[in-house]
Short mmCIF file of C-alpha atoms and ligand atoms in Angstrom, two decimals:
data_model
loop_
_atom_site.label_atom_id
_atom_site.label_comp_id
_atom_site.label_asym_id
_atom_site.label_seq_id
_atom_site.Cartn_x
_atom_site.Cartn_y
_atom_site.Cartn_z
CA UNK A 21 2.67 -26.19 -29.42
CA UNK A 22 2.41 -22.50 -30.12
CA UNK A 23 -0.46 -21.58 -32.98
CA UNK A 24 0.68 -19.95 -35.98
CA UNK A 25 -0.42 -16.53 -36.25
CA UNK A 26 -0.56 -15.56 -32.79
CA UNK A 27 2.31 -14.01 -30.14
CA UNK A 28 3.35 -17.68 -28.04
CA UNK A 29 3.38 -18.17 -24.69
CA UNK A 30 7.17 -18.92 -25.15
CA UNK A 31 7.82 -15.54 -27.40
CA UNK A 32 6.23 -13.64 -24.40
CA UNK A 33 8.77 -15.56 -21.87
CA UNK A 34 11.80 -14.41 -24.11
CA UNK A 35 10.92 -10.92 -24.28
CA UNK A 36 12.80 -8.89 -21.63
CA UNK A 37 11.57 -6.89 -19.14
CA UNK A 38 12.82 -3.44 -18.67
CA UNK A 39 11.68 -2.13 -15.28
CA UNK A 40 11.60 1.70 -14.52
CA UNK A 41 11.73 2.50 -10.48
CA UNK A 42 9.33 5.60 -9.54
CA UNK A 43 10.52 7.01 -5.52
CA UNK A 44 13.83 5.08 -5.05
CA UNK A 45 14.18 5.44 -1.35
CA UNK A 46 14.60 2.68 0.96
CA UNK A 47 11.72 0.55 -0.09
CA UNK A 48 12.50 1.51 -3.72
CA UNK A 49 16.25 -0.03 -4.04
CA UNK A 50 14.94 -2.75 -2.25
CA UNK A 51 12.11 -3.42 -4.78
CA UNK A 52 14.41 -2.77 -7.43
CA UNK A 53 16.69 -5.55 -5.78
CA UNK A 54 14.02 -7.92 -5.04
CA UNK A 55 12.54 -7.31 -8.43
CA UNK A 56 16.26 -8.88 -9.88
CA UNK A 57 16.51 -11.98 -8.23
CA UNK A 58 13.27 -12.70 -9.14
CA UNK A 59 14.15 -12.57 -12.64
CA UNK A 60 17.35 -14.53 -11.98
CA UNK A 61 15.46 -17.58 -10.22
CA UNK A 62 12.99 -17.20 -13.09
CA UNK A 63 15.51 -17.43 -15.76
CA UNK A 64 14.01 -14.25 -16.98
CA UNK A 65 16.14 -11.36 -18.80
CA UNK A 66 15.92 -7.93 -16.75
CA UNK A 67 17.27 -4.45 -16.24
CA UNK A 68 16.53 -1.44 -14.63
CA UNK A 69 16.57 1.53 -17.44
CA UNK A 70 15.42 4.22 -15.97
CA UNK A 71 14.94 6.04 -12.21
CA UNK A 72 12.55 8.76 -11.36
CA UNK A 73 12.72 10.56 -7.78
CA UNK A 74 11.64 13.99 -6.89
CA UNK A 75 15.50 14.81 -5.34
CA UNK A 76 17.79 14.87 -7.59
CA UNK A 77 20.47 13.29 -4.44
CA UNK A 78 17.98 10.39 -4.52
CA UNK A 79 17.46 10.08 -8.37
CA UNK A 80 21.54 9.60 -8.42
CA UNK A 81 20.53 6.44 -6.49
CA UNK A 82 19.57 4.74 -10.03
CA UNK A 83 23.76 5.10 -10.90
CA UNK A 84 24.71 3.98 -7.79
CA UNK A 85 22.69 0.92 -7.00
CA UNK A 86 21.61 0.05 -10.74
CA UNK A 87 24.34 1.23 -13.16
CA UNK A 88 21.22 3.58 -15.17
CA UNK A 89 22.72 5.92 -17.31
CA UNK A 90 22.79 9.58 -15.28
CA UNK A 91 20.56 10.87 -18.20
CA UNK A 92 17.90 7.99 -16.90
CA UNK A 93 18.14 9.19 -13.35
CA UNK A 94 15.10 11.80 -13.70
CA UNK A 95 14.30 13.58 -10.75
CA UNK A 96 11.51 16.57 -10.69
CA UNK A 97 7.78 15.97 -10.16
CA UNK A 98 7.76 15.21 -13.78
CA UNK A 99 9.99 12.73 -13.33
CA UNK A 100 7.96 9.93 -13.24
CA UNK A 101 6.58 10.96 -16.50
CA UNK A 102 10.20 11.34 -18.56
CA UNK A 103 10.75 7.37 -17.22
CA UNK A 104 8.01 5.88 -17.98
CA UNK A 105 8.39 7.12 -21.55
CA UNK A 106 12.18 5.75 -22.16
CA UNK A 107 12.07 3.06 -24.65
CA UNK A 108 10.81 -0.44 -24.25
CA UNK A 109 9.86 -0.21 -20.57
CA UNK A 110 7.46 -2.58 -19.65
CA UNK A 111 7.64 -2.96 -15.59
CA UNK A 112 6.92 -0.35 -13.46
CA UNK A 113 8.10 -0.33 -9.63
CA UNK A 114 6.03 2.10 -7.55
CA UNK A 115 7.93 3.56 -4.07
CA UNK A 116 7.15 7.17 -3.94
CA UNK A 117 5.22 8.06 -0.64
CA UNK A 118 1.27 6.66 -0.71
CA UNK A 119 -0.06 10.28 -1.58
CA UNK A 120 1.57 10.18 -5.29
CA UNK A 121 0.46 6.38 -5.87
CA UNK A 122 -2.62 7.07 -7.38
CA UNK A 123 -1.27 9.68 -10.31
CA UNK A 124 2.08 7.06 -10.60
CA UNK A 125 -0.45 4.01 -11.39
CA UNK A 126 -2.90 5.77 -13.40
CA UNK A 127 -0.11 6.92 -15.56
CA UNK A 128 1.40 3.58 -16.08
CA UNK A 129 -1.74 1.88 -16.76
CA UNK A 130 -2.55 4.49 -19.73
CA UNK A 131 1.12 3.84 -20.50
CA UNK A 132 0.40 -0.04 -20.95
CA UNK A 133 3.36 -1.01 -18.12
CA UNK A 134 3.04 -4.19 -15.68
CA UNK A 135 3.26 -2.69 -12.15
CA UNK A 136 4.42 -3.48 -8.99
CA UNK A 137 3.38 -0.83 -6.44
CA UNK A 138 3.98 -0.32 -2.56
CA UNK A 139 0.98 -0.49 -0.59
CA UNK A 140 -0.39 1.95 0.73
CA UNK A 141 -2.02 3.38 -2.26
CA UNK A 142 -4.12 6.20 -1.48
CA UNK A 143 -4.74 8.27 1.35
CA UNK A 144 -8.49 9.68 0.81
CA UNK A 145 -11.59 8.81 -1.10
CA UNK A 146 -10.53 10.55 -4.39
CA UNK A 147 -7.43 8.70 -4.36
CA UNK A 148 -8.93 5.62 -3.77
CA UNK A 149 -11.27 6.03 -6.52
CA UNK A 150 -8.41 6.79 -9.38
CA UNK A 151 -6.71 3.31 -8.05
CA UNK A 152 -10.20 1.67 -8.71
CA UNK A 153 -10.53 3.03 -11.75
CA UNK A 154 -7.21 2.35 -13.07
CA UNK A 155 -7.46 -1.12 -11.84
CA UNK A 156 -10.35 -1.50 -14.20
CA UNK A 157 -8.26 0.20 -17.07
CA UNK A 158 -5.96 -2.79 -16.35
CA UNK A 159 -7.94 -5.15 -16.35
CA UNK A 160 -8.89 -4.40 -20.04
CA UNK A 161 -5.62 -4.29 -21.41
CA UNK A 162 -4.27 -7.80 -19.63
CA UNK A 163 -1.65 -5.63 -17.65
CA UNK A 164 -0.70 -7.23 -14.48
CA UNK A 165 -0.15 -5.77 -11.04
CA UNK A 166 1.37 -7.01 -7.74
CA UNK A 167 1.00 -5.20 -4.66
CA UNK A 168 3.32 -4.35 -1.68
CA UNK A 169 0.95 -6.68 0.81
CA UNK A 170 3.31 -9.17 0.59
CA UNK A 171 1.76 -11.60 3.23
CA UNK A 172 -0.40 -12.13 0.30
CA UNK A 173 2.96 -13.88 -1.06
CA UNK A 174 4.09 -15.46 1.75
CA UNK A 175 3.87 -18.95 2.17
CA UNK A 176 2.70 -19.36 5.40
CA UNK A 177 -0.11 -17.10 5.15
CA UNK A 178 -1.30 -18.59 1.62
CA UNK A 179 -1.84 -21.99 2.80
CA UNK A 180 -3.27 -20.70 6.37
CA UNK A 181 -5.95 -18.78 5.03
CA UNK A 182 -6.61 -21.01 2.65
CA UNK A 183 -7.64 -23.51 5.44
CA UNK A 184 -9.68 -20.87 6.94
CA UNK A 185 -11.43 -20.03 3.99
CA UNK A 186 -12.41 -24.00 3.40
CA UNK A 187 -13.69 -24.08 7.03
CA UNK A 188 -10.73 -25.25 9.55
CA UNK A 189 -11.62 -22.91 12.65
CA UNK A 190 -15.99 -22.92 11.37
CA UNK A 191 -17.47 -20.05 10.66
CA UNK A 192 -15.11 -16.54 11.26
CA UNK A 193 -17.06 -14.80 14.12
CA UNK A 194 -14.26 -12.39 14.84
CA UNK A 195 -11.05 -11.24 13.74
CA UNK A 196 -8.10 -9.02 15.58
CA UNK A 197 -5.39 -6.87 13.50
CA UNK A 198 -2.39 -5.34 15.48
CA UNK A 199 0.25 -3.12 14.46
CA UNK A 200 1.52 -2.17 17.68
CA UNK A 201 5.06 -0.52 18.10
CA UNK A 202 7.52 0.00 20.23
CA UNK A 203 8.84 3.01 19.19
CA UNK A 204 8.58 6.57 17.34
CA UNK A 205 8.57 7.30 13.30
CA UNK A 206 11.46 8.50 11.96
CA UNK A 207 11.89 12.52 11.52
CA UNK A 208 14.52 13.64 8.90
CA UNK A 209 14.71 16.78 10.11
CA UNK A 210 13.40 20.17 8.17
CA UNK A 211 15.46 20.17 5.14
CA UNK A 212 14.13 22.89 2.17
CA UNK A 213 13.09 26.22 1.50
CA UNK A 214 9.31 25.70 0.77
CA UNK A 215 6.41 24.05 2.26
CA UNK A 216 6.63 20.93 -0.27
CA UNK A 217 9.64 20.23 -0.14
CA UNK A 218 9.92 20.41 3.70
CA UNK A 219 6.85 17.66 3.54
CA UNK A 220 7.74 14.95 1.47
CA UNK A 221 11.04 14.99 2.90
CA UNK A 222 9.23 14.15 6.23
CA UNK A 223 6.53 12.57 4.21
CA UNK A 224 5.14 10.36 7.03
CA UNK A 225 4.29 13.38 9.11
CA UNK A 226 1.86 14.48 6.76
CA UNK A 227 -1.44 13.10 6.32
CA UNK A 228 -1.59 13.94 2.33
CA UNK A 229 1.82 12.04 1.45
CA UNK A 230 1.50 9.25 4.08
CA UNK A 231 -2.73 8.16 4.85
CA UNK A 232 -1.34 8.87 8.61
CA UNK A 233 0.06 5.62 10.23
CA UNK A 234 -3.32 3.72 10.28
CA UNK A 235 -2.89 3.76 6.55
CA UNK A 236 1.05 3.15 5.74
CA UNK A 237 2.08 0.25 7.93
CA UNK A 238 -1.78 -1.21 9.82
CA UNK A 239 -2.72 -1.72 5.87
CA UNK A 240 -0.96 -4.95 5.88
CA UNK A 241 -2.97 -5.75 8.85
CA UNK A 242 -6.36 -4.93 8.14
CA UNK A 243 -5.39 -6.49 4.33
CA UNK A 244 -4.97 -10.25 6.39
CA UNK A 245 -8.46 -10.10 7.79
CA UNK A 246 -10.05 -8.41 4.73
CA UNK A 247 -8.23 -11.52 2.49
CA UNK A 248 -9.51 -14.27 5.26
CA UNK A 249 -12.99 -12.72 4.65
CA UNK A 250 -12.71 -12.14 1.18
CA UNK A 251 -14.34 -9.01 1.61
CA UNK A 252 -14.13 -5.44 3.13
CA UNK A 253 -15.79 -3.63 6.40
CA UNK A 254 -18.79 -2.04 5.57
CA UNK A 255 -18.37 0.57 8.70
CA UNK A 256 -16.30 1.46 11.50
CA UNK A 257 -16.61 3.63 14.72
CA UNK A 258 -13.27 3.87 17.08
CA UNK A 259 -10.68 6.48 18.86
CA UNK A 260 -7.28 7.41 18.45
CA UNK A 261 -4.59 10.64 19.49
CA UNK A 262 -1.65 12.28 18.92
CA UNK A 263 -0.43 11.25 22.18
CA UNK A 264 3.94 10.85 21.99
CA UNK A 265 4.28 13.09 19.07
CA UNK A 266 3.27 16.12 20.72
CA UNK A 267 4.25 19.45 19.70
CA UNK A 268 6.52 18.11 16.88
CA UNK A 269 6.22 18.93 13.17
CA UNK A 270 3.72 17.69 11.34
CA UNK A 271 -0.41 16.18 11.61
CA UNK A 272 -0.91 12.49 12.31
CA UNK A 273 -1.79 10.82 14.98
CA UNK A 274 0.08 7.93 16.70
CA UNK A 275 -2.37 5.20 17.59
CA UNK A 276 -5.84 3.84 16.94
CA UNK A 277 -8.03 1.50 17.65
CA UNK A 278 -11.01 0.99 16.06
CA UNK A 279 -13.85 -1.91 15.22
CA UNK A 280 -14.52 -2.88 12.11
CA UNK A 281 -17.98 -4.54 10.82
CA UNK A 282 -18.73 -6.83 7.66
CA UNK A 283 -21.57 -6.80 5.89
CA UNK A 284 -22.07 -10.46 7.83
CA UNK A 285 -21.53 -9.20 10.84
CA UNK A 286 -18.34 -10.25 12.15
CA UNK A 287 -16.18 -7.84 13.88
CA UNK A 288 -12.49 -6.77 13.33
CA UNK A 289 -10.65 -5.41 16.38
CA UNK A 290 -7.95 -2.94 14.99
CA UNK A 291 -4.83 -1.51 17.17
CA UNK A 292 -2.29 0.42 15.86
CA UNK A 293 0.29 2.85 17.59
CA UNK A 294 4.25 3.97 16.63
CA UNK A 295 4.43 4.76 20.55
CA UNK A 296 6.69 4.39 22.92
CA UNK A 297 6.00 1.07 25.12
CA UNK A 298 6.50 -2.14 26.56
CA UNK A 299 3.98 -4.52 24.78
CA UNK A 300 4.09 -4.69 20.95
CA UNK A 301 2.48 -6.40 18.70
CA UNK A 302 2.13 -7.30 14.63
CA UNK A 303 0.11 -9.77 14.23
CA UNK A 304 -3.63 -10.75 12.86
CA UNK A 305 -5.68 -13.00 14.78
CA UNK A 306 -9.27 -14.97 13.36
CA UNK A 307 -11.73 -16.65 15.66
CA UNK A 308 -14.04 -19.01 14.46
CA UNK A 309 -17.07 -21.35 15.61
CA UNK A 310 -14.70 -24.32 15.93
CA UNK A 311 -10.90 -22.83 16.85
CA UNK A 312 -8.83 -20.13 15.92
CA UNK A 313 -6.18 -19.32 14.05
CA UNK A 314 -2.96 -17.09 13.71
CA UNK A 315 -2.95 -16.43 9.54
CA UNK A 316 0.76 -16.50 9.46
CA UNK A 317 1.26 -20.32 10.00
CA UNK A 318 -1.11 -21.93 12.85
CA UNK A 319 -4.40 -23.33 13.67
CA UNK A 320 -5.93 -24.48 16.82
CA UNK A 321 -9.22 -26.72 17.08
CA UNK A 322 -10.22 -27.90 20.52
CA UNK A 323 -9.49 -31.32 21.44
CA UNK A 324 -6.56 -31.11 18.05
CA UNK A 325 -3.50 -30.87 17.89
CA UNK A 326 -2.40 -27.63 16.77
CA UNK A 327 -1.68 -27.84 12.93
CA UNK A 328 1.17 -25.24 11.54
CA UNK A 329 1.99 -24.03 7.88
CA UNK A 330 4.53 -26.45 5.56
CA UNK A 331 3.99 -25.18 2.41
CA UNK A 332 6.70 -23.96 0.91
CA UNK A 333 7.01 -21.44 -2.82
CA UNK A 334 9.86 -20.35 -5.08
CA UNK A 335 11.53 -18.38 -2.60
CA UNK A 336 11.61 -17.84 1.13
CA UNK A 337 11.68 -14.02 0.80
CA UNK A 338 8.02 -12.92 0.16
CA UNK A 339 9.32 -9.31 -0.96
CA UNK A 340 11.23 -11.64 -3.81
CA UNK A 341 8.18 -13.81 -3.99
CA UNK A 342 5.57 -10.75 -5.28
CA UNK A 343 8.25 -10.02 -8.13
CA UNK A 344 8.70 -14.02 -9.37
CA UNK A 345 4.54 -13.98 -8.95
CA UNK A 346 4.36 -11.07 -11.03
CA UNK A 347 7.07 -11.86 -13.66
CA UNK A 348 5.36 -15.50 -14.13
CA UNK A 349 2.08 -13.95 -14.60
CA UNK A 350 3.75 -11.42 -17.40
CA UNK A 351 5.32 -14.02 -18.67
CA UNK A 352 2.61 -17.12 -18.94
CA UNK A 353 -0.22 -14.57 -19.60
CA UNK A 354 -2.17 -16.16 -16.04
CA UNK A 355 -4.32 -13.51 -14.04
CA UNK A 356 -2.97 -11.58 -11.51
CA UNK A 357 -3.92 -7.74 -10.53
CA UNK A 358 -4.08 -6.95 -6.96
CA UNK A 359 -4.86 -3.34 -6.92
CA UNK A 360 -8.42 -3.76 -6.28
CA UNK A 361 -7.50 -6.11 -3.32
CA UNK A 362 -4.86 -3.15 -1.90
CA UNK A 363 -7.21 -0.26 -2.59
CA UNK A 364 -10.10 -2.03 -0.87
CA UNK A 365 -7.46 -2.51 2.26
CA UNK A 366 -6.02 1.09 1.60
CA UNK A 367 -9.84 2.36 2.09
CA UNK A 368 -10.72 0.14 5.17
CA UNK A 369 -7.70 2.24 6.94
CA UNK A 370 -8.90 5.69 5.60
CA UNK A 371 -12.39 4.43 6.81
CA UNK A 372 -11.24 3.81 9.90
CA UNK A 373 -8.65 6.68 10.17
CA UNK A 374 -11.62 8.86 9.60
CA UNK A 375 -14.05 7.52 12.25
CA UNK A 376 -11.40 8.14 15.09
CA UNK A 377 -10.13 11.97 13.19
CA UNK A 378 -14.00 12.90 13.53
CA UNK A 379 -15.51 11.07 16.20
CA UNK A 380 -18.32 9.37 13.79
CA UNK A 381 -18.99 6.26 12.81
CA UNK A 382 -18.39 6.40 9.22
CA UNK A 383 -19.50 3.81 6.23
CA UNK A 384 -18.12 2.37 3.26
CA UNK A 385 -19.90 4.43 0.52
CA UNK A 386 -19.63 7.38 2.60
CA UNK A 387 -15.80 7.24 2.55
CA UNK A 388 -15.79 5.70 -1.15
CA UNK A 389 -17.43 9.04 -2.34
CA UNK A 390 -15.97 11.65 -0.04
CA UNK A 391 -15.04 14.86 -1.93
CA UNK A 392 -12.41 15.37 0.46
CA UNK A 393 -8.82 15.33 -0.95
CA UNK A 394 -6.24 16.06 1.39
CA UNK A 395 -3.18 17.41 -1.19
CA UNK A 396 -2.97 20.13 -3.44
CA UNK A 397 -5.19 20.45 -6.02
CA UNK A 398 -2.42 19.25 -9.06
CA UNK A 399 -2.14 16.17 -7.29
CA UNK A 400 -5.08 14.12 -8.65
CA UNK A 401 -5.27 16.19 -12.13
CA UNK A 402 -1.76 16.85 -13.51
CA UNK A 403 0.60 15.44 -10.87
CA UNK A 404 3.91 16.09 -13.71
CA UNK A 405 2.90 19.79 -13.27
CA UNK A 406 3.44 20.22 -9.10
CA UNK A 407 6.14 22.85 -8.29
CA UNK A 408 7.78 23.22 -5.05
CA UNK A 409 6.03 26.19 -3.22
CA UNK A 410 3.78 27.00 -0.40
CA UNK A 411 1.26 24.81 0.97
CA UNK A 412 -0.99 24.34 4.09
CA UNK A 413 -0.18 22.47 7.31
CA UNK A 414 -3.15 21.06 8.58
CA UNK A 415 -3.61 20.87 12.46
CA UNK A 416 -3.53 17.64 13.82
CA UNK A 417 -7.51 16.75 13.47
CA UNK A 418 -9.34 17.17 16.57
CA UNK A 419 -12.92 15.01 16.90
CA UNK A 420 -16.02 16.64 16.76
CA UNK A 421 -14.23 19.32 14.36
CA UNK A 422 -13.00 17.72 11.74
CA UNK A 423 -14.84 16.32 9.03
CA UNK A 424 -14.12 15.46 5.85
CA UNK A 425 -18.25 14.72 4.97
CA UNK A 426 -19.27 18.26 5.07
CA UNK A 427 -16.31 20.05 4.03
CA UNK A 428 -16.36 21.55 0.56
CA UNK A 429 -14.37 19.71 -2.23
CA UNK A 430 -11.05 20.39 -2.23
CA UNK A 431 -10.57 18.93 -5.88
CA UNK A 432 -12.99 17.91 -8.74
CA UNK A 433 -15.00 15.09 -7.90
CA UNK A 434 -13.13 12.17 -9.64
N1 LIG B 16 5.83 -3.61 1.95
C1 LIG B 16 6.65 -3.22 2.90
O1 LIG B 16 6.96 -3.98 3.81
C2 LIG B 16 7.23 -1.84 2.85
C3 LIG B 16 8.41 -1.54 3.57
C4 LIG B 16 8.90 -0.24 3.51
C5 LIG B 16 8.24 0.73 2.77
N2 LIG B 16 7.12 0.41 2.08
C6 LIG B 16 6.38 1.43 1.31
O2 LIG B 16 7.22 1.99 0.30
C7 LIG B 16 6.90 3.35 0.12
C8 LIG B 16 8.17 4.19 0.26
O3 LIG B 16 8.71 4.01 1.55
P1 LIG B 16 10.27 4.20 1.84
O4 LIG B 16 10.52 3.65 3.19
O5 LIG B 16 11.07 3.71 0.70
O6 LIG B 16 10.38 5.79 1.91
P2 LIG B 16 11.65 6.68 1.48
O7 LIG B 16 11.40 8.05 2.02
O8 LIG B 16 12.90 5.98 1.87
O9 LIG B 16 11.57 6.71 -0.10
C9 LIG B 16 10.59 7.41 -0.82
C10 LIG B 16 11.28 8.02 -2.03
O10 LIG B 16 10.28 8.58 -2.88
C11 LIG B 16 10.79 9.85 -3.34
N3 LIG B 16 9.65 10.67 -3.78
C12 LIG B 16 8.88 11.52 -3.05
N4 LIG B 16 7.93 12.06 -3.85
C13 LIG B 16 8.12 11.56 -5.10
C14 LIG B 16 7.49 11.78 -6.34
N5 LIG B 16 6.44 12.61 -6.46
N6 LIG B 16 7.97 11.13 -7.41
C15 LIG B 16 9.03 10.30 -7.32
N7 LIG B 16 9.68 10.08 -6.15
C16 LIG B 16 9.23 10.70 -5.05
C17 LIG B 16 11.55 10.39 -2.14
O11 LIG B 16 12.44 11.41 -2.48
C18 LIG B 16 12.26 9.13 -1.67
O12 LIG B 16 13.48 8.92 -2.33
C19 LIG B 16 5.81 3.68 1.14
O13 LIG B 16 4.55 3.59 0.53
C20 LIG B 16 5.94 2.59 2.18
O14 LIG B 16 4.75 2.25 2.84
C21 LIG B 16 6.62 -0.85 2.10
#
């Protein structure tokens, strides 16, 4: 029975949610998708008002896929900005690339919008430290926020780590993440006049926009092991190169591999590569005292037999699953905000991205409080203010020379 006097449970159920989508690319429309049948098997009212891209081509995307209005299809750097302030949003969808994630959250969390957001969701220490912030600024004002680690949402990983955590395999004495491909990134080809605009267009070339590859796709890795251990790596030493991608356009590597180390000890073996070859890999391994255990569904204990995942949520489709998780939790008032979980994954990849770039072994706080930002300077102060124009292409980093400790602050220390 609701109490008089104060907003019900059931008056927050009926209230609809009108979701804006910031970067509707590929992941984007899917999100946007994914984000409707979740309200459908929820029984809950939604509608996508409002688009924001930076290409006006992809902004039209909100017409075509969503039926917005064309005066809701923003597209600009501002963009983001004009959507988030149409009337009655409440849900934000975040699927520009990783380098624009931290100015996109903060300003929906000081705009009091329930976010989902694509992981990764940083690419440097500054970044990282505007997501941890703004993840605190949540926290205060009850807004929830599901993150693009959807393993976190996928039923055979939630009941497999939830074994491990209660003991199944013994203690964890070592874990193994993989993202191993067997093939090259995609390259879109140089379309634009300026510097920019040539970049984000090819936005996983460029260490800035996409973290480098450690950082976009290993995150979901590296966010397995640091859920299993409830915790993050406290340092990291390792290698990497630019070995397939050669002379072509852009700065990030494609592979590393580096170890990992918890403040308890244990070890995480990391390997990650978008190179051509014959093995390949995505997977997360965890070794304990007693067995071990592939997080996605299985367990093996000597002298057992081997026990695999049953459970089974709402829906198959974990990239469905995150938006009925989040929706409930909007809905029923219950906790949920992953962005500390993501950012604390996001930084164990820049971490580690950084020990192989430099040839150190690099820790946690070190990282945490680099000055270092890797995009221009508007990016982190006034994002809504960036203008197509010139900027710098870094050389692909070369260890022993680059460094990110010692070299002067790029932006204001955040
Ligand atoms: N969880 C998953 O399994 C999964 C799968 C695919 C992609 N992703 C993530 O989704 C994000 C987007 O990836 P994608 O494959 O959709 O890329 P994409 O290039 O297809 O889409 C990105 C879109 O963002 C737009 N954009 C660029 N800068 C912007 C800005 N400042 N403001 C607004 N829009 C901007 C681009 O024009 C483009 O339309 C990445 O972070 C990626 O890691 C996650």
């Amino acid at each position: 029975m609701a109490a008089v006097g104060f907003p019900s449970i059931q008056a927050q159920a009926k209230q609809p949610l009108k979701a804006v989508i910031l970067g509707i690319g590929g992941r984007g429309g899917g999100a946007g998708q994914n984000f409707l049948a979740a309200a459908k098997q929820v029984g809950a009212e939604a509608s996508i008002v409002a688009v924001a891209d930076i290409f006006p081509q992809q902004a039209r995307r909100g017409s075509e896929s969503f039926s917005v209005p064309g005066d809701k299809c923003f597209a600009g750097f501002d963009a983001y900005m004009k959507a988030l302030e149409q009337p009655g949003v409440n849900y934000a969808i975040l699927a520009a690339p990783p380098g624009f994630r931290p100015a996109h959250f903060k300003a929906c969390i000081a705009a009091g919008k329930h976010v989902f957001m694509e992981k990764p969701v940083a690419v440097d220490g500054p970044g990282c430290r505007i997501m941890y912030a703004a993840y605190e600024e949540a926290k205060k004002k009850g807004l929830k926020v599901a993150a693009g680690t959807q393993r976190r949402h996928q039923a055979g990983y939630v009941e497999t780590v939830k074994k491990i955590q209660e003991g199944a395999i013994g203690d964890v004495v070592t874990l193994r993440a993989y993202w191993v491909n067997g093939g090259p990134i995609w390259h879109r080809g140089l379309q634009g006049s300026t510097d920019l605009e040539k970049q984000i267009h090819n936005w996983y070339h460029y260490i800035w926009l996409c973290g480098d590859h450690i950082c976009e796709q290993h995150v979901h890795n590296l966010d397995v092991c640091n859920w299993i251990m409830n915790a993050h790596p406290v340092r990291c030493w390792g290698m990497g190169a630019r070995q397939q991608l050669g002379a072509s356009a852009g700065e990030i590597w494609d592979n590393f591999a580096i170890e990992y180390e918890y403040e308890n000890g244990v070890r995480m073996y990391s390997y990650c590569g978008q190179i051509k070859r014959k093995w390949a890999s995505v997977s997360e391994a965890a070794h304990g005292t007693k067995g071990w255990s592939n997080p996605g569904g299985e367990i093996f204990v000597k002298g057992q037999p081997r026990w695999r995942a049953s459970l089974k949520l709402d829906s198959g489709d974990p990239y469905v699953q995150e938006h009925i998780d989040l929706i409930r939790a909007i809905q029923n008032g219950t906790e949920l905000n992953e962005a500390k979980n993501v950012t604390d994954s996001t930084l164990t990849a820049i971490m580690g991205r950084e020990a192989a770039y430099s040839g150190m072994a690099v820790d946690w706080d070190a990282i945490l409080n680099s000055k270092f930002a890797y995009g221009p300077e508007l990016l982190y102060t006034d994002a809504a203010k960036m203008q197509f124009g010139p900027f710098r292409t870094l050389k692909p980093p070369m260890p022993s020379i680059h460094d990110v400790f010692s070299t002067p602050p790029v932006v204001p220390a955040v």
